[in-house]
């Protein structure tokens, strides 16, 4: 049986370069550089400003990986152009929650009246800004921005209590400029 090799072709904007070095793919702009490990079952071709990602062989796994890596490269190009921004809201109905950043760590104090602060480890590539009850997470890498936003949200997850009553926590309200609830 003959299976057609799927190829994903898209345009690379001006001012952005996409390079393949060994098994790594590097997307650069004037200020930001993102690097990601590539898979040997995916072929990458670049002609002028068109980039083509295709499967290196006819197996189903390599065809699926081609689509996955095409999406990863599109996300990298979009992140290099404009960073991904997540906004989280601090909600303290029972106890006033205090959030502050100390170097590579974010501390959440007085969550549900706890004496010991909860801590979230941050990554160098991600910028976290705290303005009142809004926490802004910003990064060129969509996966790292989402990972830190979810770590912050999971650090204040309410366990062994009725969530209808205890609504305290830090919740994602905006993801990549789009509000979560409409």
Short mmCIF file of C-alpha atoms in Angstrom, two decimals:
data_model
loop_
_atom_site.label_atom_id
_atom_site.label_comp_id
_atom_site.label_asym_id
_atom_site.label_seq_id
_atom_site.Cartn_x
_atom_site.Cartn_y
_atom_site.Cartn_z
CA UNK A 1 0.00 0.00 0.00
CA UNK A 2 1.31 3.45 -0.93
CA UNK A 3 1.08 6.20 1.67
CA UNK A 4 1.57 9.78 0.62
CA UNK A 5 4.15 11.71 2.63
CA UNK A 6 2.52 14.78 4.14
CA UNK A 7 4.48 18.01 3.97
CA UNK A 8 3.70 21.11 6.02
CA UNK A 9 4.81 24.33 4.33
CA UNK A 10 4.58 27.78 5.85
CA UNK A 11 6.16 31.19 5.44
CA UNK A 12 8.91 32.50 7.71
CA UNK A 13 8.45 36.26 8.34
CA UNK A 14 11.23 38.71 7.52
CA UNK A 15 13.76 39.30 10.27
CA UNK A 16 13.41 35.73 11.57
CA UNK A 17 15.82 32.92 10.70
CA UNK A 18 15.28 29.19 11.12
CA UNK A 19 18.38 26.98 11.23
CA UNK A 20 18.99 23.28 11.77
CA UNK A 21 22.23 22.31 13.52
CA UNK A 22 22.53 18.58 13.99
CA UNK A 23 19.38 17.52 15.82
CA UNK A 24 18.62 21.04 17.09
CA UNK A 25 16.43 23.64 15.45
CA UNK A 26 17.11 27.31 16.21
CA UNK A 27 14.67 30.16 15.57
CA UNK A 28 16.21 33.63 15.89
CA UNK A 29 15.06 37.21 15.71
CA UNK A 30 17.02 40.39 16.45
CA UNK A 31 16.61 39.98 20.24
CA UNK A 32 15.43 36.45 21.02
CA UNK A 33 16.73 32.98 20.19
CA UNK A 34 14.80 29.76 20.83
CA UNK A 35 16.38 26.31 20.56
CA UNK A 36 14.62 22.96 20.49
CA UNK A 37 15.74 19.38 19.98
CA UNK A 38 14.52 18.03 16.64
CA UNK A 39 13.68 14.45 15.68
CA UNK A 40 15.66 12.45 13.11
CA UNK A 41 12.43 11.12 11.54
CA UNK A 42 11.43 14.60 10.38
CA UNK A 43 12.99 16.37 7.38
CA UNK A 44 13.34 20.15 7.22
CA UNK A 45 13.82 22.12 3.98
CA UNK A 46 14.10 25.86 3.61
CA UNK A 47 13.87 27.78 0.33
CA UNK A 48 13.97 31.58 0.54
CA UNK A 49 11.28 32.40 3.13
CA UNK A 50 9.33 29.13 2.82
CA UNK A 51 9.92 26.37 5.35
CA UNK A 52 8.82 22.80 4.67
CA UNK A 53 8.53 20.14 7.37
CA UNK A 54 7.92 16.58 6.18
CA UNK A 55 8.24 12.99 7.32
CA UNK A 56 11.62 11.40 6.58
CA UNK A 57 10.05 8.00 5.89
CA UNK A 58 6.60 6.46 5.36
CA UNK A 59 5.86 5.22 8.87
CA UNK A 60 2.82 6.54 10.70
CA UNK A 61 4.96 7.72 13.62
CA UNK A 62 7.17 9.90 11.44
CA UNK A 63 4.12 11.40 9.68
CA UNK A 64 2.61 12.30 13.07
CA UNK A 65 5.91 13.75 14.26
CA UNK A 66 6.10 15.94 11.14
CA UNK A 67 2.81 17.62 12.06
CA UNK A 68 3.85 17.97 15.68
CA UNK A 69 7.18 19.59 14.85
CA UNK A 70 5.54 21.87 12.27
CA UNK A 71 3.30 23.16 15.08
CA UNK A 72 6.29 23.52 17.42
CA UNK A 73 8.18 25.57 14.83
CA UNK A 74 5.13 27.79 14.22
CA UNK A 75 4.86 28.38 17.99
CA UNK A 76 8.57 29.23 18.15
CA UNK A 77 8.24 31.72 15.27
CA UNK A 78 5.20 33.34 16.91
CA UNK A 79 6.99 33.51 20.28
CA UNK A 80 10.07 35.13 18.78
CA UNK A 81 7.84 37.78 17.15
CA UNK A 82 5.66 38.47 20.20
CA UNK A 83 6.07 36.78 23.61
CA UNK A 84 3.31 34.62 25.07
CA UNK A 85 1.56 36.25 28.04
CA UNK A 86 -0.52 34.54 30.73
CA UNK A 87 -2.40 36.55 33.35
CA UNK A 88 -3.44 35.08 36.68
CA UNK A 89 -5.69 36.59 39.34
CA UNK A 90 -5.11 36.21 43.08
CA UNK A 91 -8.41 35.52 44.85
CA UNK A 92 -8.52 35.46 48.64
CA UNK A 93 -12.07 35.24 50.02
CA UNK A 94 -11.29 33.85 53.50
CA UNK A 95 -7.72 35.03 54.08
CA UNK A 96 -5.77 37.81 52.33
CA UNK A 97 -3.16 36.12 50.13
CA UNK A 98 0.21 37.85 49.70
CA UNK A 99 2.30 37.04 46.62
CA UNK A 100 5.90 38.19 46.20
CA UNK A 101 8.88 37.19 44.09
CA UNK A 102 12.34 36.58 45.52
CA UNK A 103 14.88 35.81 42.80
CA UNK A 104 14.20 32.42 41.20
CA UNK A 105 11.26 31.74 43.52
CA UNK A 106 7.73 33.01 44.03
CA UNK A 107 6.21 32.88 47.53
CA UNK A 108 2.50 32.65 48.28
CA UNK A 109 1.85 33.63 51.90
CA UNK A 110 -1.22 33.23 54.10
CA UNK A 111 -2.99 30.88 51.65
CA UNK A 112 -6.00 29.51 53.60
CA UNK A 113 -4.35 30.89 56.76
CA UNK A 114 -1.28 28.66 56.51
CA UNK A 115 1.76 29.76 58.51
CA UNK A 116 4.34 28.37 56.08
CA UNK A 117 4.49 30.06 52.64
CA UNK A 118 4.00 27.99 49.49
CA UNK A 119 6.85 28.28 46.98
CA UNK A 120 6.97 28.04 43.18
CA UNK A 121 10.30 27.66 41.39
CA UNK A 122 10.68 29.95 38.37
CA UNK A 123 12.75 29.59 35.19
CA UNK A 124 15.24 32.17 33.87
CA UNK A 125 13.56 32.38 30.44
CA UNK A 126 10.22 33.36 32.00
CA UNK A 127 9.43 36.84 33.33
CA UNK A 128 6.94 37.07 36.22
CA UNK A 129 5.48 40.44 37.22
CA UNK A 130 3.20 40.97 40.22
CA UNK A 131 0.93 44.03 40.18
CA UNK A 132 -1.59 44.01 42.99
CA UNK A 133 -3.81 40.96 42.53
CA UNK A 134 -2.68 40.26 38.93
CA UNK A 135 0.31 38.01 38.19
CA UNK A 136 1.69 38.25 34.63
CA UNK A 137 3.79 35.41 33.19
CA UNK A 138 5.65 36.21 29.95
CA UNK A 139 8.01 34.16 27.76
CA UNK A 140 8.92 33.62 24.11
CA UNK A 141 8.54 29.86 24.64
CA UNK A 142 4.86 28.91 24.89
CA UNK A 143 5.60 25.69 26.79
CA UNK A 144 7.67 27.38 29.48
CA UNK A 145 5.15 30.21 29.95
CA UNK A 146 2.30 27.70 30.26
CA UNK A 147 4.31 25.50 32.60
CA UNK A 148 5.04 28.33 35.05
CA UNK A 149 1.43 29.59 34.90
CA UNK A 150 0.12 26.11 35.68
CA UNK A 151 2.70 25.63 38.48
CA UNK A 152 1.45 28.84 40.12
CA UNK A 153 -2.17 27.73 39.72
CA UNK A 154 -1.48 24.22 41.06
CA UNK A 155 0.46 25.56 44.07
CA UNK A 156 -2.78 27.08 45.37
CA UNK A 157 -5.07 24.16 44.59
CA UNK A 158 -7.60 23.57 47.37
CA UNK A 159 -7.54 19.99 48.65
CA UNK A 160 -9.88 18.19 51.06
CA UNK A 161 -12.28 21.14 51.22
CA UNK A 162 -15.45 22.07 49.38
CA UNK A 163 -14.32 24.16 46.38
CA UNK A 164 -17.73 25.84 46.19
CA UNK A 165 -17.05 27.43 49.58
CA UNK A 166 -13.25 27.75 49.53
CA UNK A 167 -12.63 29.60 46.27
CA UNK A 168 -9.26 31.00 47.39
CA UNK A 169 -6.35 30.59 45.00
CA UNK A 170 -4.56 31.94 41.97
CA UNK A 171 -6.35 31.27 38.69
CA UNK A 172 -5.45 31.78 35.02
CA UNK A 173 -7.77 34.44 33.61
CA UNK A 174 -6.04 35.24 30.31
CA UNK A 175 -4.00 33.01 28.02
CA UNK A 176 -2.03 34.48 25.06
CA UNK A 177 -4.12 37.66 25.11
CA UNK A 178 -7.46 35.78 25.08
CA UNK A 179 -9.66 35.79 28.19
CA UNK A 180 -10.45 32.29 29.50
CA UNK A 181 -14.04 33.09 30.48
CA UNK A 182 -16.20 35.12 28.14
#
